[in-house]
């Protein structure tokens, strides 16, 4: 059994009277790909927001590599090794594609005013490494994001490519754990199939551990080792995809959105 | 219009939820970074100054020759209760004017989500047009005796017209084309507008300071109310401010237009879907804010009897401070903030700073006002009485 | 698609034109423009500009700056009335007599306004509030002759000028450009008279040909300049453009070399320049330099990090006061006697440290605030600092309202000393520091920190989620800006020799902001252009520019410029590519789409075919 890297106990948050999450227990082991599913408004994105430090939980405990993440600012969480993407793609639209990925390495690099003013060796060395890493990460998606694209602003990208760039940006933070919020939303079947393959590679070739929110059950089935279904801020079921998808509670939660049809 | 009311009340519920969210988001553990420690230290220092200053003041009141007082400022004698009352009344009346101006900031921020930096100039234009009207009336012999009250009313009317139109024109010319651009753009524009209006007045009417004509004696006499000796003009200021505030409250809470305003402040898009003419409502907001500033302008003229092109600057900034202290978007808060700020800046230098051995403390009045702004934002970023902002500004 | 691309979307390029009759106008719009022009006429007349600026000749007997302020109005509005928005896919109207009629109408309305004003001034006296409602204005408006003459001339002149403004639209773009170049050249040659006098004073015949003894261009001079500049514009434009494209197309070492050459030439010119110019111009150059330094610092804070700091003058003040306290013989009674009077250069080092600390001190509480609150709070800090310097409380340290006097010159050993007595030396000192500031801005923008600032400007919460410590990054911008401003303060106190709290009004913050915005936020070249044009021509808050007559009006003009820029060209004269993208996101995307740069999803949803086979090929 491999190391447990994320361990969440009794996590709750309320927005006014609304329990967006209630006593949630959750864990991720090193090298796992965990799929998080659940109907709209189940609290999945809120769950990510809480891990990444953007929303403070009302109660509960989040342990990453055995240490608590509570009270950390988002940038500190990222520095610890958790990076995320956003459901509603949030790129730096006016920065170039290369810059989008370069800036994500901020917390892994350290040259400051001094180095840049005097253009020291260390500075140049670091800039080169940042650039190389950026190109390497972008190269993961084939030729789509490199070459002449590197110097174009992110706003000219197509929707699918924006999603890819966002994943690249998260990869560039050199984190251990990636939180992907609906990575294939808005993609066509071809594209999502391709991305599904890439998500697998993220683990096998890059060594990331991944938690992924996804509504597309094909994707969830294809890559997840384990699936967790949330509803009304509570864990409804967890286990392998087959177990969860055949769980009557889950089917009921998805009522009006037949599960079988989606998995064809 | 019934739809609007129910829709407002529905939003009311959401709003509570979101406020809870902000507190959840901001709830932080003990200070961690250097910046946090520094801010904590800053708060501690500021509060210690306040507490220690107040302590020194109280002791000085009992025994003006106590060891502490001798230690820090042998010349200080302490304040007589009359002096404190006088300062308080001065602060109160000045604060009432800040409050009137602050209403404009608050309403515009509530509806458009930006600080209309030029609002201070709207106030100045009110004071200035009041000056012109009153001198003209004075030259014609109408600024005394029985004619005084009607004359003042005429001056108020002129100031109202001038300030309201200034605010409306401003909105039309400078701000409307910028709706939807990044937040700082209209702010910078409004700085330009402020600069432009100030200098327009300078070049048209020359930069010197202008004096309002002397009001009749019964206006400047002292009257004794509840053991406070108050100058007639100050009473007038307080009464007019209270009446205007009441009128505004009635307007916003009871009239159709006021309801539309509140709806637009909550969510512009939804309001327009509900059939509210958003442009018209925004113009109304500017107009009402301008009118309040115009009234404040006249009151300022009556109280201080002097106005220059730069009269609007400091009161403008302080009124903004008052709006923040009271919680931006919150009208009652704006008035409360104005009054607190006015009394704080009148009292604090002599009550808190002088006993600490700071000589010439009354020169630090403006500094006290700005420090209050910083302190409030440090301790309670949403103001003392809570913000009421539209949905997208809360994010 | 292809004709969409060839069509550059300007009104001149639209291929579908509707012909409309000469009087088939949008009379509503004409009336509105006319009313605006009339208001402008009144405003300018009553502001006193015509009378005050009349003493400054542009072309000696014919045109003074005062009249110019009036006559440009019909031209501008005549031009503006023809402005029409052509939506994509809609037909534009053909240019023709219609525009001329509209221009004439607008001009006539503005002339009518002047005529009415003239009559009013003649019959009523409201000089009491309106100080410029004066016989001087009347005589200026009537050209010193009878009222009837004045009315007649203004009606005619304004109509003609309105037509002139409108007809600019009828001309081929090439000719129009030439005309504008001619007008601008004549105007600037006249404005720059003092500089040119200094530079070419030795060549008497040239100066005599161009300039009148009493100031302003001579008629022949104006004609010569017009012919030369017009000729150059018609013949030379292609070449300039070619050179620029050539430079832009170059990459790698070739480009570096060219940049280096240009930089070297500029440096040499700047070093040589003050030897040829006189004291007044050198003083002006020094002032431009100081404001440039301030603007470069503010540019880092506002332009790069996106923090609107309205109390920026505080750092200028701190720099000035620290240097003054450290170097002056007797800064204030409360300083202990053993305090050494350090040389300027040592004081500068201490100043840097103190400014950085004040930067942290002011920055820490404000950095987490919403952008607009931050602006006002920094403004408050700026005032607090000035009030403290002014107060009796700290009188013993900073001299209160009397300030600190007898600040010695900055000594640089055998190289010499820098003081206000010799503006040239100040200019050199400023030049060195401006070079440092430019270098620093340039390096920082392209560094890890610069990228972090950019990201924060775009989306602060995402930047934070991507691992950027936004508080530290923003504080760093604050500190760097503070240090640059403190340089300016240190030089300022050595130059002026005495400083007072009134040298550090909030006004200065605003003027620096105008310089940065007019030049182009986030663009070093833009900031330089802004400082040279605004401070050089109009002048700083207390410092006269080339148009000394403008002193009373420059703040008015700064305000108007700020509004106008924000409404029309928020990215500034020399825009930063990214900034303009931010401000014109939609237009940018439209352009990119037209040029075929926007990428499309590599398959159409549903059919599952990937048309590009997953490989996108670069278009060039
Ligand atoms: N900032 C917030 N303030 C108030 N309520 C919120 C906030 N964020 C989320 N909520 C509420 O919490 C609940 C969970 O939202 P969340 O975005 O986590 O859902 P989700 O599972 O991601 O849904 P989806 O599948 O649509 O993305 C929703 O009811 C939402 O309205
Ligand atoms: Mg979600």
GROMACS .gro file of N, CA and C in nm, chain B residues 286-380:
model
  285
  550UNK      N    1  -2.711   5.949  -0.931
  550UNK     CA    2  -2.617   6.060  -0.935
  550UNK      C    3  -2.686   6.189  -0.894
  551UNK      N    4  -2.807   6.208  -0.946
  551UNK     CA    5  -2.877   6.333  -0.917
  551UNK      C    6  -2.904   6.347  -0.769
  552UNK      N    7  -2.953   6.240  -0.707
  552UNK     CA    8  -2.985   6.249  -0.565
  552UNK      C    9  -2.857   6.273  -0.484
  553UNK      N   10  -2.752   6.199  -0.518
  553UNK     CA   11  -2.625   6.221  -0.449
  553UNK      C   12  -2.577   6.364  -0.466
  554UNK      N   13  -2.591   6.416  -0.591
  554UNK     CA   14  -2.551   6.553  -0.618
  554UNK      C   15  -2.632   6.651  -0.534
  555UNK      N   16  -2.762   6.625  -0.524
  555UNK     CA   17  -2.848   6.716  -0.447
  555UNK      C   18  -2.802   6.721  -0.301
  556UNK      N   19  -2.774   6.605  -0.245
  556UNK     CA   20  -2.727   6.601  -0.106
  556UNK      C   21  -2.597   6.681  -0.091
  557UNK      N   22  -2.507   6.662  -0.189
  557UNK     CA   23  -2.381   6.735  -0.183
  557UNK      C   24  -2.405   6.884  -0.197
  558UNK      N   25  -2.503   6.922  -0.281
  558UNK     CA   26  -2.534   7.064  -0.297
  558UNK      C   27  -2.582   7.125  -0.166
  559UNK      N   28  -2.670   7.052  -0.097
  559UNK     CA   29  -2.718   7.102   0.033
  559UNK      C   30  -2.600   7.117   0.128
  560UNK      N   31  -2.514   7.013   0.130
  560UNK     CA   32  -2.396   7.021   0.216
  560UNK      C   33  -2.312   7.144   0.181
  561UNK      N   34  -2.304   7.173   0.051
  561UNK     CA   35  -2.224   7.287   0.007
  561UNK      C   36  -2.276   7.417   0.067
  562UNK      N   37  -2.406   7.439   0.058
  562UNK     CA   38  -2.465   7.560   0.114
  562UNK      C   39  -2.441   7.566   0.264
  563UNK      N   40  -2.461   7.452   0.331
  563UNK     CA   41  -2.442   7.451   0.476
  563UNK      C   42  -2.298   7.488   0.510
  564UNK      N   43  -2.208   7.434   0.432
  564UNK     CA   44  -2.066   7.464   0.452
  564UNK      C   45  -2.043   7.614   0.442
  565UNK      N   46  -2.103   7.672   0.338
  565UNK     CA   47  -2.087   7.816   0.318
  565UNK      C   48  -2.142   7.895   0.435
  566UNK      N   49  -2.260   7.854   0.484
  566UNK     CA   50  -2.320   7.927   0.595
  566UNK      C   51  -2.235   7.912   0.721
  567UNK      N   52  -2.177   7.795   0.739
  567UNK     CA   53  -2.103   7.768   0.861
  567UNK      C   54  -1.965   7.832   0.859
  568UNK      N   55  -1.892   7.812   0.752
  568UNK     CA   56  -1.753   7.860   0.749
  568UNK      C   57  -1.739   7.992   0.676
  569UNK      N   58  -1.839   8.027   0.600
  569UNK     CA   59  -1.846   8.154   0.531
  569UNK      C   60  -1.730   8.179   0.438
  570UNK      N   61  -1.665   8.073   0.393
  570UNK     CA   62  -1.562   8.098   0.292
  570UNK      C   63  -1.551   7.975   0.203
  571UNK      N   64  -1.525   7.999   0.076
  571UNK     CA   65  -1.518   7.889  -0.019
  571UNK      C   66  -1.412   7.921  -0.123
  572UNK      N   67  -1.335   7.818  -0.160
  572UNK     CA   68  -1.241   7.833  -0.271
  572UNK      C   69  -1.261   7.715  -0.365
  573UNK      N   70  -1.187   7.719  -0.474
  573UNK     CA   71  -1.202   7.611  -0.571
  573UNK      C   72  -1.158   7.477  -0.513
  574UNK      N   73  -1.072   7.481  -0.414
  574UNK     CA   74  -1.022   7.355  -0.358
  574UNK      C   75  -1.100   7.312  -0.234
  575UNK      N   76  -1.208   7.385  -0.203
  575UNK     CA   77  -1.288   7.350  -0.086
  575UNK      C   78  -1.337   7.206  -0.090
  576UNK      N   79  -1.359   7.156  -0.209
  576UNK     CA   80  -1.419   7.024  -0.220
  576UNK      C   81  -1.325   6.910  -0.191
  577UNK      N   82  -1.196   6.934  -0.200
  577UNK     CA   83  -1.101   6.822  -0.197
  577UNK      C   84  -1.102   6.748  -0.064
  578UNK      N   85  -1.063   6.818   0.044
  578UNK     CA   86  -1.053   6.748   0.172
  578UNK      C   87  -1.187   6.696   0.223
  579UNK      N   88  -1.292   6.781   0.224
  579UNK     CA   89  -1.421   6.726   0.268
  579UNK      C   90  -1.463   6.607   0.183
  580UNK      N   91  -1.427   6.612   0.055
  580UNK     CA   92  -1.461   6.500  -0.033
  580UNK      C   93  -1.396   6.372   0.015
  581UNK      N   94  -1.265   6.379   0.035
  581UNK     CA   95  -1.193   6.259   0.079
  581UNK      C   96  -1.247   6.214   0.215
  582UNK      N   97  -1.272   6.311   0.301
  582UNK     CA   98  -1.319   6.272   0.434
  582UNK      C   99  -1.459   6.213   0.425
  583UNK      N  100  -1.540   6.267   0.337
  583UNK     CA  101  -1.672   6.208   0.323
  583UNK      C  102  -1.660   6.065   0.274
  584UNK      N  103  -1.565   6.044   0.185
  584UNK     CA  104  -1.545   5.906   0.142
  584UNK      C  105  -1.505   5.819   0.261
  585UNK      N  106  -1.415   5.875   0.342
  585UNK     CA  107  -1.376   5.805   0.464
  585UNK      C  108  -1.500   5.772   0.548
  586UNK      N  109  -1.588   5.871   0.560
  586UNK     CA  110  -1.709   5.849   0.637
  586UNK      C  111  -1.790   5.736   0.577
  587UNK      N  112  -1.798   5.735   0.443
  587UNK     CA  113  -1.875   5.630   0.378
  587UNK      C  114  -1.814   5.494   0.408
  588UNK      N  115  -1.681   5.487   0.409
  588UNK     CA  116  -1.615   5.359   0.436
  588UNK      C  117  -1.635   5.320   0.582
  589UNK      N  118  -1.621   5.418   0.670
  589UNK     CA  119  -1.639   5.390   0.812
  589UNK      C  120  -1.779   5.334   0.836
  590UNK      N  121  -1.876   5.394   0.769
  590UNK     CA  122  -2.013   5.349   0.789
  590UNK      C  123  -2.048   5.226   0.709
  591UNK      N  124  -1.957   5.185   0.619
  591UNK     CA  125  -1.989   5.072   0.534
  591UNK      C  126  -2.043   5.121   0.401
  592UNK      N  127  -1.964   5.106   0.295
  592UNK     CA  128  -2.004   5.161   0.167
  592UNK      C  129  -2.134   5.096   0.119
  593UNK      N  130  -2.221   5.177   0.063
  593UNK     CA  131  -2.349   5.125   0.014
  593UNK      C  132  -2.457   5.129   0.119
  594UNK      N  133  -2.419   5.163   0.240
  594UNK     CA  134  -2.514   5.163   0.351
  594UNK      C  135  -2.544   5.309   0.388
  595UNK      N  136  -2.666   5.355   0.356
  595UNK     CA  137  -2.692   5.499   0.367
  595UNK      C  138  -2.694   5.548   0.512
  596UNK      N  139  -2.761   5.475   0.596
  596UNK     CA  140  -2.759   5.514   0.737
  596UNK      C  141  -2.617   5.514   0.790
  597UNK      N  142  -2.544   5.413   0.748
  597UNK     CA  143  -2.405   5.403   0.788
  597UNK      C  144  -2.325   5.524   0.745
  598UNK      N  145  -2.354   5.574   0.623
  598UNK     CA  146  -2.279   5.690   0.573
  598UNK      C  147  -2.297   5.808   0.667
  599UNK      N  148  -2.423   5.833   0.706
  599UNK     CA  149  -2.449   5.946   0.795
  599UNK      C  150  -2.381   5.923   0.931
  600UNK      N  151  -2.397   5.801   0.983
  600UNK     CA  152  -2.334   5.769   1.111
  600UNK      C  153  -2.183   5.784   1.100
  601UNK      N  154  -2.128   5.736   0.989
  601UNK     CA  155  -1.984   5.748   0.968
  601UNK      C  156  -1.942   5.893   0.965
  602UNK      N  157  -2.021   5.977   0.895
  602UNK     CA  158  -1.988   6.119   0.887
  602UNK      C  159  -1.984   6.181   1.024
  603UNK      N  160  -2.087   6.154   1.102
  603UNK     CA  161  -2.093   6.215   1.234
  603UNK      C  162  -1.978   6.164   1.322
  604UNK      N  163  -1.950   6.032   1.316
  604UNK     CA  164  -1.839   5.982   1.396
  604UNK      C  165  -1.708   6.045   1.351
  605UNK      N  166  -1.689   6.052   1.220
  605UNK     CA  167  -1.564   6.108   1.172
  605UNK      C  168  -1.550   6.253   1.215
  606UNK      N  169  -1.659   6.329   1.197
  606UNK     CA  170  -1.654   6.470   1.235
  606UNK      C  171  -1.617   6.486   1.381
  607UNK      N  172  -1.686   6.411   1.469
  607UNK     CA  173  -1.654   6.430   1.610
  607UNK      C  174  -1.515   6.377   1.642
  608UNK      N  175  -1.477   6.265   1.577
  608UNK     CA  176  -1.344   6.210   1.606
  608UNK      C  177  -1.237   6.310   1.570
  609UNK      N  178  -1.249   6.371   1.453
  609UNK     CA  179  -1.139   6.459   1.413
  609UNK      C  180  -1.141   6.590   1.491
  610UNK      N  181  -1.259   6.626   1.544
  610UNK     CA  182  -1.260   6.747   1.626
  610UNK      C  183  -1.205   6.717   1.765
  611UNK      N  184  -1.240   6.603   1.819
  611UNK     CA  185  -1.203   6.573   1.957
  611UNK      C  186  -1.066   6.508   1.971
  612UNK      N  187  -1.037   6.412   1.882
  612UNK     CA  188  -0.918   6.330   1.902
  612UNK      C  189  -0.790   6.410   1.920
  613UNK      N  190  -0.765   6.513   1.839
  613UNK     CA  191  -0.637   6.582   1.859
  613UNK      C  192  -0.623   6.635   2.001
  614UNK      N  193  -0.729   6.695   2.054
  614UNK     CA  194  -0.714   6.756   2.186
  614UNK      C  195  -0.736   6.656   2.298
  615UNK      N  196  -0.818   6.556   2.273
  615UNK     CA  197  -0.846   6.461   2.380
  615UNK      C  198  -0.743   6.349   2.386
  616UNK      N  199  -0.699   6.303   2.267
  616UNK     CA  200  -0.607   6.189   2.268
  616UNK      C  201  -0.462   6.230   2.248
  617UNK      N  202  -0.440   6.324   2.159
  617UNK     CA  203  -0.302   6.351   2.121
  617UNK      C  204  -0.234   6.454   2.211
  618UNK      N  205  -0.308   6.560   2.242
  618UNK     CA  206  -0.249   6.664   2.327
  618UNK      C  207  -0.198   6.606   2.460
  619UNK      N  208  -0.281   6.526   2.530
  619UNK     CA  209  -0.233   6.469   2.656
  619UNK      C  210  -0.112   6.379   2.639
  620UNK      N  211  -0.087   6.333   2.515
  620UNK     CA  212   0.031   6.250   2.492
  620UNK      C  213   0.156   6.335   2.472
  621UNK      N  214   0.140   6.465   2.483
  621UNK     CA  215   0.256   6.551   2.471
  621UNK      C  216   0.283   6.596   2.329
  622UNK      N  217   0.185   6.583   2.243
  622UNK     CA  218   0.204   6.630   2.106
  622UNK      C  219   0.157   6.774   2.100
  623UNK      N  220   0.248   6.864   2.074
  623UNK     CA  221   0.201   7.003   2.069
  623UNK      C  222   0.149   7.037   1.929
  624UNK      N  223   0.065   7.135   1.926
  624UNK     CA  224   0.002   7.172   1.799
  624UNK      C  225  -0.080   7.058   1.745
  625UNK      N  226  -0.144   6.983   1.837
  625UNK     CA  227  -0.214   6.861   1.791
  625UNK      C  228  -0.328   6.893   1.697
  626UNK      N  229  -0.387   7.013   1.710
  626UNK     CA  230  -0.503   7.039   1.625
  626UNK      C  231  -0.462   7.049   1.478
  627UNK      N  232  -0.332   7.069   1.453
  627UNK     CA  233  -0.287   7.066   1.313
  627UNK      C  234  -0.300   6.927   1.254
  628UNK      N  235  -0.309   6.829   1.343
  628UNK     CA  236  -0.309   6.691   1.295
  628UNK      C  237  -0.450   6.639   1.266
  629UNK      N  238  -0.548   6.730   1.271
  629UNK     CA  239  -0.686   6.691   1.247
  629UNK      C  240  -0.705   6.603   1.124
  630UNK      N  241  -0.652   6.652   1.012
  630UNK     CA  242  -0.672   6.575   0.889
  630UNK      C  243  -0.602   6.440   0.898
  631UNK      N  244  -0.485   6.443   0.961
  631UNK     CA  245  -0.412   6.316   0.975
  631UNK      C  246  -0.494   6.219   1.058
  632UNK      N  247  -0.562   6.272   1.160
  632UNK     CA  248  -0.646   6.185   1.243
  632UNK      C  249  -0.756   6.122   1.159
  633UNK      N  250  -0.817   6.204   1.074
  633UNK     CA  251  -0.924   6.151   0.991
  633UNK      C  252  -0.874   6.037   0.902
  634UNK      N  253  -0.759   6.057   0.840
  634UNK     CA  254  -0.708   5.951   0.751
  634UNK      C  255  -0.665   5.829   0.831
  635UNK      N  256  -0.610   5.853   0.951
  635UNK     CA  257  -0.571   5.739   1.033
  635UNK      C  258  -0.693   5.656   1.070
  636UNK      N  259  -0.801   5.727   1.095
  636UNK     CA  260  -0.925   5.655   1.126
  636UNK      C  261  -0.965   5.566   1.010
  637UNK      N  262  -0.951   5.620   0.889
  637UNK     CA  263  -0.984   5.540   0.770
  637UNK      C  264  -0.899   5.414   0.766
  638UNK      N  265  -0.770   5.432   0.789
  638UNK     CA  266  -0.679   5.317   0.782
  638UNK      C  267  -0.714   5.217   0.892
  639UNK      N  268  -0.740   5.270   1.009
  639UNK     CA  269  -0.771   5.184   1.124
  639UNK      C  270  -0.896   5.102   1.097
  640UNK      N  271  -0.999   5.169   1.048
  640UNK     CA  272  -1.124   5.097   1.022
  640UNK      C  273  -1.103   4.988   0.918
  641UNK      N  274  -1.030   5.023   0.812
  641UNK     CA  275  -1.011   4.922   0.708
  641UNK      C  276  -0.924   4.807   0.757
  642UNK      N  277  -0.834   4.837   0.852
  642UNK     CA  278  -0.749   4.731   0.906
  642UNK      C  279  -0.831   4.636   0.992
  643UNK      N  280  -0.918   4.694   1.073
  643UNK     CA  281  -0.988   4.612   1.171
  643UNK      C  282  -1.113   4.550   1.110
  644UNK      N  283  -1.184   4.630   1.033
  644UNK     CA  284  -1.310   4.580   0.979
  644UNK      C  285  -1.325   4.629   0.835
   0.00000   0.00000   0.00000
